[in-house]
Short mmCIF file of C-alpha atoms in Angstrom, two decimals:
data_model
loop_
_atom_site.label_atom_id
_atom_site.label_comp_id
_atom_site.label_asym_id
_atom_site.label_seq_id
_atom_site.Cartn_x
_atom_site.Cartn_y
_atom_site.Cartn_z
CA MET A 29 -17.74 -27.55 -31.95
CA THR A 30 -18.31 -25.15 -34.83
CA ALA A 31 -19.08 -21.48 -34.42
CA ARG A 32 -22.74 -20.71 -34.99
CA HIS A 33 -22.66 -16.97 -34.38
CA ILE A 34 -20.15 -14.09 -34.75
CA ALA A 35 -19.78 -11.24 -32.27
CA VAL A 36 -18.13 -8.07 -33.67
CA VAL A 37 -16.41 -5.71 -31.22
CA ASP A 38 -14.17 -2.69 -31.76
CA LEU A 39 -10.75 -3.03 -30.06
CA GLY A 40 -10.13 0.72 -29.99
CA PHE A 41 -12.01 3.88 -29.19
CA GLY A 42 -14.75 3.22 -31.78
CA ASP A 43 -14.92 4.11 -35.49
CA ALA A 44 -12.75 1.17 -36.54
CA GLY A 45 -15.31 -0.18 -39.01
CA LYS A 46 -17.77 -2.43 -37.10
CA GLY A 47 -20.64 -1.48 -39.37
CA THR A 48 -18.91 -2.21 -42.64
CA THR A 49 -17.63 -5.47 -41.15
CA VAL A 50 -21.14 -6.58 -40.15
CA ASP A 51 -22.45 -5.56 -43.57
CA ARG A 52 -19.83 -7.71 -45.31
CA LEU A 53 -20.44 -10.73 -43.08
CA CYS A 54 -24.19 -10.60 -43.78
CA ALA A 55 -23.75 -10.13 -47.52
CA ARG A 56 -21.21 -12.94 -47.77
CA ALA A 57 -23.37 -15.35 -45.74
CA ARG A 58 -26.32 -14.75 -48.02
CA ASP A 59 -24.20 -15.25 -51.14
CA GLU A 60 -23.11 -18.64 -49.73
CA GLY A 61 -26.65 -19.76 -49.07
CA ARG A 62 -26.49 -19.56 -45.27
CA PRO A 63 -28.10 -16.18 -44.61
CA VAL A 64 -27.86 -14.46 -41.24
CA ALA A 65 -31.15 -14.64 -39.39
CA ALA A 66 -30.64 -11.34 -37.61
CA VAL A 67 -28.15 -8.77 -36.43
CA VAL A 68 -28.39 -8.58 -32.65
CA ARG A 69 -27.46 -5.29 -31.00
CA PHE A 70 -26.11 -5.86 -27.52
CA ASN A 71 -24.90 -2.56 -26.11
CA GLY A 72 -25.05 1.18 -26.54
CA GLY A 73 -27.90 3.03 -28.19
CA ALA A 74 -28.66 5.80 -30.66
CA GLN A 75 -25.18 7.34 -30.25
CA ALA A 76 -23.69 4.56 -32.39
CA ALA A 77 -22.62 5.68 -35.88
CA HIS A 78 -21.75 2.65 -38.01
CA ASN A 79 -21.20 3.69 -41.63
CA VAL A 80 -22.10 1.34 -44.46
CA VAL A 81 -21.63 2.05 -48.16
CA THR A 82 -23.10 -0.41 -50.63
CA ASP A 83 -21.51 -1.32 -53.94
CA ASP A 84 -24.20 0.68 -55.73
CA GLY A 85 -23.32 3.82 -53.75
CA ARG A 86 -25.97 3.97 -51.02
CA HIS A 87 -24.69 5.26 -47.67
CA HIS A 88 -26.37 4.99 -44.26
CA THR A 89 -25.02 5.60 -40.77
CA PHE A 90 -26.53 2.80 -38.72
CA ALA A 91 -27.30 3.72 -35.13
CA GLN A 92 -29.92 1.25 -33.87
CA PHE A 93 -30.80 -0.84 -36.87
CA GLY A 94 -28.29 -3.58 -37.55
CA SER A 95 -25.65 -2.81 -40.11
CA GLY A 96 -26.67 -5.88 -42.16
CA THR A 97 -30.03 -4.33 -43.07
CA PHE A 98 -29.09 -3.75 -46.73
CA THR A 99 -28.76 -7.50 -47.16
CA PRO A 100 -32.29 -8.72 -48.09
CA GLY A 101 -33.94 -10.73 -45.37
CA THR A 102 -31.64 -9.67 -42.56
CA ARG A 103 -33.55 -8.63 -39.48
CA THR A 104 -32.50 -6.58 -36.44
CA HIS A 105 -33.07 -7.54 -32.84
CA LEU A 106 -32.50 -4.96 -30.11
CA SER A 107 -31.67 -6.96 -27.00
CA ARG A 108 -32.41 -5.98 -23.44
CA PHE A 109 -28.87 -4.53 -23.22
CA MET A 110 -29.72 -1.87 -25.79
CA LEU A 111 -30.83 1.67 -24.89
CA VAL A 112 -33.64 2.29 -27.38
CA ASP A 113 -34.48 5.79 -28.60
CA PRO A 114 -37.86 5.55 -30.43
CA LEU A 115 -37.61 9.02 -32.00
CA ALA A 116 -34.15 8.40 -33.36
CA LEU A 117 -35.27 4.99 -34.61
CA ALA A 118 -38.14 6.59 -36.54
CA ALA A 119 -35.74 9.06 -38.21
CA GLU A 120 -33.36 6.23 -39.05
CA ALA A 121 -36.13 4.14 -40.52
CA GLU A 122 -37.22 7.04 -42.72
CA HIS A 123 -33.73 7.39 -44.16
CA LEU A 124 -33.53 3.67 -44.80
CA ARG A 125 -36.83 3.91 -46.73
CA THR A 126 -35.29 6.55 -49.03
CA LEU A 127 -32.48 4.05 -49.72
CA GLY A 128 -34.77 1.24 -50.76
CA VAL A 129 -35.57 -0.61 -47.51
CA ALA A 130 -39.33 -0.71 -48.00
CA ASP A 131 -40.59 -1.04 -44.41
CA PRO A 132 -37.71 -1.09 -41.93
CA PHE A 133 -39.88 -1.55 -38.80
CA THR A 134 -41.10 -4.93 -40.12
CA LEU A 135 -37.49 -6.08 -39.87
CA LEU A 136 -37.19 -5.06 -36.24
CA THR A 137 -37.83 -6.74 -32.91
CA VAL A 138 -37.22 -5.09 -29.54
CA ASP A 139 -36.85 -6.77 -26.16
CA ARG A 140 -39.51 -5.45 -23.81
CA ASP A 141 -36.91 -4.93 -21.06
CA ALA A 142 -34.68 -2.62 -23.16
CA LEU A 143 -34.37 0.82 -21.53
CA LEU A 144 -35.86 3.78 -23.38
CA THR A 145 -33.87 6.91 -24.02
CA THR A 146 -36.21 9.90 -23.93
CA PRO A 147 -35.87 13.56 -25.03
CA TYR A 148 -35.55 14.40 -21.36
CA HIS A 149 -32.45 12.21 -21.00
CA ALA A 150 -30.90 13.83 -24.10
CA ALA A 151 -31.65 17.39 -22.90
CA ALA A 152 -30.13 16.62 -19.52
CA ASN A 153 -27.07 15.10 -21.12
CA ARG A 154 -26.47 18.19 -23.23
CA ALA A 155 -27.04 20.62 -20.33
CA ARG A 156 -24.60 18.67 -18.14
CA GLU A 157 -21.97 18.45 -20.86
CA ALA A 158 -22.26 22.12 -21.74
CA ALA A 159 -21.78 23.04 -18.06
CA ARG A 160 -18.44 21.22 -18.06
CA GLY A 161 -16.97 23.77 -20.47
CA ALA A 162 -13.36 22.96 -21.28
CA ASP A 163 -13.61 19.79 -19.20
CA ARG A 164 -16.16 18.12 -21.47
CA HIS A 165 -16.01 14.33 -21.57
CA GLY A 166 -16.74 14.09 -25.29
CA SER A 167 -20.29 12.84 -24.93
CA CYS A 168 -22.39 12.25 -28.10
CA GLY A 169 -25.17 14.31 -26.53
CA MET A 170 -27.75 11.55 -27.12
CA GLY A 171 -28.70 10.89 -23.49
CA ILE A 172 -27.09 7.46 -23.17
CA GLY A 173 -25.37 8.10 -19.89
CA GLU A 174 -28.41 9.80 -18.46
CA THR A 175 -30.57 6.82 -19.40
CA ALA A 176 -28.29 4.34 -17.71
CA ALA A 177 -27.73 6.54 -14.62
CA PHE A 178 -31.45 7.16 -14.13
CA ALA A 179 -32.20 3.42 -14.38
CA LEU A 180 -29.54 2.67 -11.77
CA ALA A 181 -30.94 5.29 -9.38
CA HIS A 182 -34.63 4.61 -10.08
CA PRO A 183 -34.99 1.08 -11.46
CA ASP A 184 -38.74 0.96 -11.03
CA LEU A 185 -39.30 4.30 -12.73
CA ALA A 186 -37.04 3.84 -15.77
CA PRO A 187 -39.18 3.50 -18.91
CA ARG A 188 -38.66 0.36 -20.97
CA ALA A 189 -39.67 -0.71 -24.44
CA GLY A 190 -42.60 -2.79 -23.13
CA ASP A 191 -44.07 0.34 -21.59
CA CYS A 192 -44.80 1.67 -25.08
CA ARG A 193 -47.69 -0.79 -25.14
CA ALA A 194 -49.07 0.54 -21.83
CA PRO A 195 -49.77 4.30 -22.14
CA ASP A 196 -50.66 4.89 -18.48
CA VAL A 197 -47.46 3.23 -17.29
CA LEU A 198 -45.46 5.02 -19.92
CA ARG A 199 -46.86 8.43 -18.96
CA ARG A 200 -46.16 7.86 -15.29
CA LYS A 201 -42.54 6.93 -16.00
CA LEU A 202 -41.97 9.79 -18.43
CA VAL A 203 -43.24 12.23 -15.83
CA ALA A 204 -40.82 10.70 -13.29
CA VAL A 205 -37.87 11.13 -15.66
CA ARG A 206 -38.80 14.65 -16.63
CA ASP A 207 -39.46 15.83 -13.10
CA ALA A 208 -36.41 14.21 -11.54
CA LEU A 209 -33.96 15.55 -14.15
CA THR A 210 -35.60 18.99 -14.11
CA ALA A 211 -35.25 19.19 -10.35
CA GLU A 212 -31.68 17.97 -10.42
CA LEU A 213 -30.49 20.40 -13.10
CA GLY A 214 -32.73 23.32 -12.25
CA VAL A 215 -33.82 23.86 -15.81
CA GLU A 216 -37.08 23.09 -17.61
CA LEU A 217 -36.72 20.08 -19.92
CA GLY A 218 -38.92 19.57 -22.95
CA PRO A 219 -40.68 18.45 -25.05
CA ASP A 220 -44.42 18.44 -24.31
CA LEU A 221 -45.34 15.32 -22.36
CA ASP A 222 -48.42 14.48 -24.44
CA ALA A 223 -46.45 14.63 -27.63
CA CYS A 224 -43.78 12.31 -26.19
CA VAL A 225 -46.40 9.81 -25.00
CA ASP A 226 -48.07 9.84 -28.38
CA ALA A 227 -44.78 9.30 -30.23
CA PHE A 228 -43.70 6.47 -27.93
CA THR A 229 -47.01 4.65 -28.00
CA GLY A 230 -46.94 4.97 -31.80
CA PHE A 231 -43.55 3.27 -31.71
CA GLY A 232 -45.02 0.49 -29.56
CA ARG A 233 -47.68 -0.13 -32.26
CA ALA A 234 -45.20 -0.03 -35.14
CA VAL A 235 -42.64 -2.52 -33.82
CA ARG A 236 -42.77 -6.06 -32.52
CA VAL A 237 -41.96 -6.01 -28.78
CA VAL A 238 -40.83 -9.41 -27.55
CA ASP A 239 -39.70 -11.21 -24.43
CA GLU A 240 -36.57 -13.15 -23.53
CA ALA A 241 -37.99 -16.36 -24.95
CA TYR A 242 -37.85 -14.86 -28.45
CA THR A 243 -34.15 -14.07 -28.01
CA ARG A 244 -33.42 -17.66 -26.98
CA ARG A 245 -35.30 -19.06 -29.95
CA LEU A 246 -33.54 -16.66 -32.30
CA LEU A 247 -30.06 -17.72 -31.05
CA ARG A 248 -30.92 -21.40 -31.09
CA GLY A 249 -31.70 -20.98 -34.80
CA GLY A 250 -29.28 -18.69 -36.45
CA PRO A 251 -26.79 -17.88 -37.48
CA VAL A 252 -26.77 -14.32 -36.11
CA VAL A 253 -24.20 -11.54 -36.06
CA PHE A 254 -23.87 -9.72 -32.73
CA GLU A 255 -23.02 -6.11 -33.49
CA GLY A 256 -21.25 -4.15 -30.74
CA ALA A 257 -21.13 -0.36 -30.34
CA GLN A 258 -18.37 2.04 -29.38
CA GLY A 259 -15.01 0.40 -28.54
CA VAL A 260 -13.38 -1.61 -25.72
CA LEU A 261 -11.18 1.33 -24.81
CA LEU A 262 -14.40 3.26 -23.99
CA ASP A 263 -15.80 0.53 -21.78
CA GLU A 264 -17.61 1.74 -18.66
CA TRP A 265 -15.29 -0.19 -16.34
CA HIS A 266 -12.16 -0.90 -18.35
CA GLY A 267 -11.93 2.34 -20.36
CA PHE A 268 -10.16 5.49 -19.26
CA HIS A 269 -12.58 7.29 -16.94
CA PRO A 270 -14.26 9.75 -17.30
CA TYR A 271 -13.78 9.60 -21.06
CA THR A 272 -15.92 6.47 -21.38
CA THR A 273 -19.43 5.35 -22.25
CA TRP A 274 -22.10 4.04 -19.89
CA SER A 275 -22.06 0.68 -21.61
CA THR A 276 -20.25 -2.61 -21.52
CA THR A 277 -18.40 -2.60 -24.87
CA THR A 278 -16.71 -6.02 -24.63
CA PHE A 279 -18.19 -9.32 -25.77
CA ALA A 280 -19.75 -9.86 -22.32
CA ASN A 281 -23.37 -9.00 -23.12
CA ALA A 282 -23.35 -11.03 -26.36
CA GLU A 283 -21.94 -14.03 -24.49
CA THR A 284 -24.57 -13.65 -21.76
CA LEU A 285 -27.31 -13.80 -24.33
CA ALA A 286 -25.75 -16.84 -26.02
CA ALA A 287 -25.28 -18.64 -22.70
CA GLU A 288 -28.93 -18.02 -21.77
CA ALA A 289 -29.89 -19.64 -25.06
CA GLY A 290 -27.59 -22.58 -24.46
CA VAL A 291 -25.23 -21.71 -27.33
CA GLY A 292 -22.49 -20.02 -25.35
CA GLU A 293 -19.68 -22.06 -26.89
CA GLY A 294 -20.84 -21.28 -30.42
CA VAL A 295 -19.78 -17.63 -30.64
CA TYR A 296 -16.79 -16.55 -32.72
CA ARG A 297 -15.25 -13.38 -31.27
CA LEU A 298 -14.14 -10.97 -33.99
CA GLY A 299 -12.19 -7.82 -32.98
CA VAL A 300 -11.96 -4.86 -35.37
CA VAL A 301 -8.97 -2.51 -35.66
CA ARG A 302 -7.75 0.09 -38.16
CA THR A 303 -4.25 0.28 -39.56
CA TYR A 304 -4.04 3.55 -37.57
CA THR A 305 -5.60 4.37 -34.21
CA THR A 306 -8.29 7.01 -33.90
CA ARG A 307 -10.39 8.72 -31.30
CA HIS A 308 -13.46 10.92 -31.57
CA GLY A 309 -13.46 13.60 -28.91
CA ALA A 310 -11.65 14.15 -25.60
CA GLY A 311 -9.52 11.65 -23.73
CA PRO A 312 -6.09 10.01 -23.98
CA LEU A 313 -4.78 8.99 -27.45
CA PRO A 314 -1.08 8.20 -26.80
CA THR A 315 0.01 7.89 -30.40
CA GLU A 316 -1.82 11.01 -31.58
CA ASP A 317 -0.01 12.87 -34.35
CA ALA A 318 -1.36 16.20 -35.62
CA ALA A 319 0.26 15.63 -39.01
CA LEU A 320 -1.66 12.33 -39.40
CA THR A 321 -4.90 13.96 -38.32
CA ALA A 322 -4.43 16.58 -41.03
CA ALA A 323 -3.33 14.06 -43.65
CA LEU A 324 -5.92 11.36 -43.03
CA PRO A 325 -9.37 13.00 -42.81
CA ASP A 326 -12.26 10.59 -42.54
CA ALA A 327 -15.20 11.16 -44.87
CA TYR A 328 -17.64 9.73 -42.30
CA ASN A 329 -16.15 11.09 -39.06
CA GLY A 330 -15.73 14.81 -38.66
CA THR A 331 -15.92 17.22 -35.71
CA GLY A 332 -19.17 16.79 -33.82
CA ARG A 333 -20.92 19.48 -31.82
CA TRP A 334 -20.87 17.33 -28.66
CA GLN A 335 -18.18 14.76 -29.31
CA GLY A 336 -15.49 17.14 -30.53
CA ALA A 337 -12.80 16.54 -33.13
CA PHE A 338 -11.82 13.34 -34.88
CA ARG A 339 -8.19 12.58 -33.96
CA VAL A 340 -5.64 10.24 -35.59
CA GLY A 341 -2.58 8.51 -34.24
CA HIS A 342 -0.16 5.73 -35.18
CA PHE A 343 -1.25 2.14 -34.79
CA ASP A 344 -1.18 1.57 -31.03
CA ALA A 345 -0.45 -2.08 -30.47
CA VAL A 346 -0.12 -1.48 -26.71
CA ALA A 347 -3.64 -0.08 -26.36
CA HIS A 348 -5.12 -2.71 -28.66
CA ARG A 349 -3.36 -5.52 -26.72
CA TYR A 350 -4.89 -4.10 -23.57
CA ALA A 351 -8.32 -4.28 -25.23
CA VAL A 352 -7.73 -7.91 -26.23
CA ALA A 353 -6.76 -8.71 -22.64
CA VAL A 354 -9.88 -6.97 -21.33
CA CYS A 355 -11.90 -9.26 -23.61
CA ALA A 356 -9.98 -12.32 -22.46
CA GLY A 357 -8.85 -12.88 -26.02
CA VAL A 358 -10.38 -12.88 -29.47
CA ASP A 359 -10.71 -15.61 -32.08
CA GLY A 360 -9.96 -13.42 -35.10
CA LEU A 361 -9.41 -9.90 -36.30
CA ALA A 362 -10.88 -7.65 -38.95
CA LEU A 363 -8.29 -5.20 -40.22
CA THR A 364 -9.74 -2.11 -41.86
CA HIS A 365 -8.32 0.84 -43.80
CA THR A 366 -5.58 -1.31 -45.32
CA ASP A 367 -5.68 0.96 -48.39
CA VAL A 368 -4.34 3.93 -46.38
CA ARG A 369 -0.88 4.98 -47.45
CA HIS A 370 1.08 7.73 -45.67
CA PRO A 371 4.87 7.93 -45.39
CA GLY A 372 4.66 9.20 -41.78
CA LEU A 373 2.44 6.38 -40.54
CA GLY A 374 4.10 4.29 -37.83
CA VAL A 375 3.32 1.68 -35.18
CA ALA A 376 3.86 1.65 -31.44
CA ARG A 377 4.66 -1.76 -30.05
CA ALA A 378 5.73 -0.40 -26.61
CA TYR A 379 5.63 2.66 -24.40
CA GLU A 380 8.44 4.21 -22.43
CA GLY A 381 7.48 3.18 -18.89
CA ALA A 382 4.38 1.40 -17.62
CA GLU A 383 1.69 0.05 -19.91
CA PRO A 384 -2.02 -0.37 -19.03
CA ARG A 385 -2.92 -3.53 -17.17
CA VAL A 386 -6.30 -5.21 -16.66
CA ALA A 387 -7.52 -4.95 -13.10
CA ASP A 388 -8.63 -8.09 -11.26
CA ALA A 389 -11.58 -6.12 -9.87
CA PRO A 390 -12.02 -3.01 -11.99
CA ASP A 391 -13.51 0.13 -10.45
CA LEU A 392 -13.63 3.81 -11.37
CA ALA A 393 -10.59 4.63 -9.20
CA HIS A 394 -8.50 2.14 -11.17
CA ALA A 395 -9.92 3.52 -14.41
CA GLU A 396 -8.87 7.04 -13.41
CA ARG A 397 -5.35 5.83 -12.64
CA LEU A 398 -5.26 4.24 -16.09
CA THR A 399 -6.33 7.54 -17.58
CA ALA A 400 -3.47 9.38 -15.92
CA ARG A 401 -1.05 6.70 -17.10
CA MET A 402 -2.32 6.91 -20.70
CA PHE A 403 -2.13 10.72 -20.73
CA ALA A 404 1.50 10.40 -19.61
CA ALA A 405 2.39 7.55 -21.98
CA ARG A 406 5.31 8.06 -24.34
CA PRO A 407 4.96 5.55 -27.20
CA ILE A 408 7.96 4.24 -29.05
CA VAL A 409 6.98 4.72 -32.67
CA GLU A 410 8.53 2.56 -35.38
CA ARG A 411 8.10 2.46 -39.15
CA ALA A 412 4.84 0.86 -40.21
CA PRO A 413 5.02 -2.51 -42.01
CA ALA A 414 4.80 -2.72 -45.79
CA PRO A 415 1.18 -2.97 -47.02
CA ALA A 416 1.36 -6.71 -47.64
CA GLU A 417 2.84 -7.29 -44.18
CA TRP A 418 0.11 -5.60 -42.17
CA PRO A 419 -2.03 -8.69 -41.55
CA ASP A 420 0.83 -10.77 -40.21
CA PHE A 421 2.12 -7.84 -38.13
CA VAL A 422 -1.25 -7.22 -36.46
CA ALA A 423 -1.81 -10.94 -35.92
CA ALA A 424 1.50 -11.25 -34.16
CA GLU A 425 0.99 -8.19 -32.00
CA LEU A 426 -2.59 -9.03 -30.94
CA GLY A 427 -2.31 -12.79 -30.80
CA ALA A 428 -5.08 -13.74 -33.20
CA PRO A 429 -5.32 -14.28 -36.99
CA VAL A 430 -6.58 -11.56 -39.30
CA THR A 431 -9.59 -13.18 -40.95
CA LEU A 432 -11.07 -10.21 -42.75
CA LEU A 433 -9.44 -7.33 -44.63
CA SER A 434 -11.08 -4.06 -45.63
CA PHE A 435 -9.48 -1.89 -48.30
CA GLY A 436 -12.27 0.61 -48.96
CA PRO A 437 -15.69 1.82 -47.71
CA ALA A 438 -17.96 -0.35 -49.88
CA THR A 439 -19.28 -3.83 -49.21
CA GLY A 440 -17.17 -5.27 -52.01
CA ASP A 441 -14.01 -3.67 -50.70
CA LYS A 442 -13.54 -6.57 -48.29
CA GLY A 443 -11.85 -9.90 -48.47
CA GLU A 444 -11.89 -12.86 -46.07
CA ARG A 445 -8.82 -14.88 -45.22
CA GLN A 446 -11.28 -17.42 -43.83
CA VAL A 447 -14.96 -17.83 -44.45
CA LEU A 448 -16.35 -17.04 -41.00
CA LEU A 449 -19.93 -18.10 -41.56
CA SER A 450 -19.26 -21.30 -43.52
CA GLY A 451 -19.87 -23.35 -40.39
CA ASN A 452 -16.40 -24.98 -40.32
CA ILE A 453 -14.58 -22.66 -37.94
CA GLY A 454 -13.84 -24.05 -34.53
CA ALA A 455 -15.09 -22.12 -31.54
CA ARG A 456 -12.66 -20.32 -29.27
CA GLY A 457 -10.57 -22.79 -27.35
CA ALA A 458 -11.73 -25.75 -29.50
#
């Protein structure tokens, strides 16, 4: 069976280049006459920061819109697994307009069951993170964890995208969120309720809110690119607690959507890694090297008020192998930042002592033990391969072919070893 769709997932701590990978896949597919029908977002929310630079110099940090938006005709679908922030979406749409995307909201569909992130969630997130002081988790401060936690505790009161079409229901749920979080934290949370209701109902009028039948029809057509957020090493169950996200960052949600549409065997699983391993904010980074952090600044990833500093380490094959195992394998790899040259850059193929292992039944206690193990890890760092040898080295270490190379930030700074969307690639296990 041939692969109909591609799912793109970061095999690190995020920031490996998912956005630029998705952008390239969409542009290449259109050039070949088989355009992508939509980019489907399947986890995370407004805290995503996927940087895309076009060949004509436009730059946008995609958060909720799909990173293929600069390719004409490419739509975005926010699945029910997304946490949708209408205010952040409006700001993102406005920036896209300044870059030549005439009416971004006409390119967008939103599943009615997608949870809504509100200003009350964001305010609670920031208050809670600030109270941790030196023990901050490295949150993005966008309210993602608060949105997920509130929905778990109060499933009937959690606002969803479909509620933006029902002002009375929306108001009742927004009051519930505001009052519950205010009582829990003991601080008054803004903004004004009427203003929030007005903004959210305006969002409901501006976008097309759809049901699960739309998603099934979309995936039965295709092709689509599933765009993941964050990285597998930040996964809510398999990451290193508490330095994780409240989101499933593996291929699982994308595969669930595909299975529901009856195309579960038609998804090509593409994992993304850099030639060096990075982390934004607190948490274990075994191969971290202060000299590399100083020598390899990232133009699109700096120190964030809530996340903290951008940190750099040697290529950590151990951690990336763990991510591949968490995902139960990948079909191919996108290798980014292959243009980076630094004489001190190395690779870690092993640690001294125990390496992380995937739990049969993961829970937070296991994740905390993994965290302690990763903080204590002592990587064995070797010389990095020669530039031309990187693809074969990474393929051998992670057990999958490198099918896409990135050697710069722009769309054209990419090259495929295989044409992923040509329709002639066998599905995983075929």
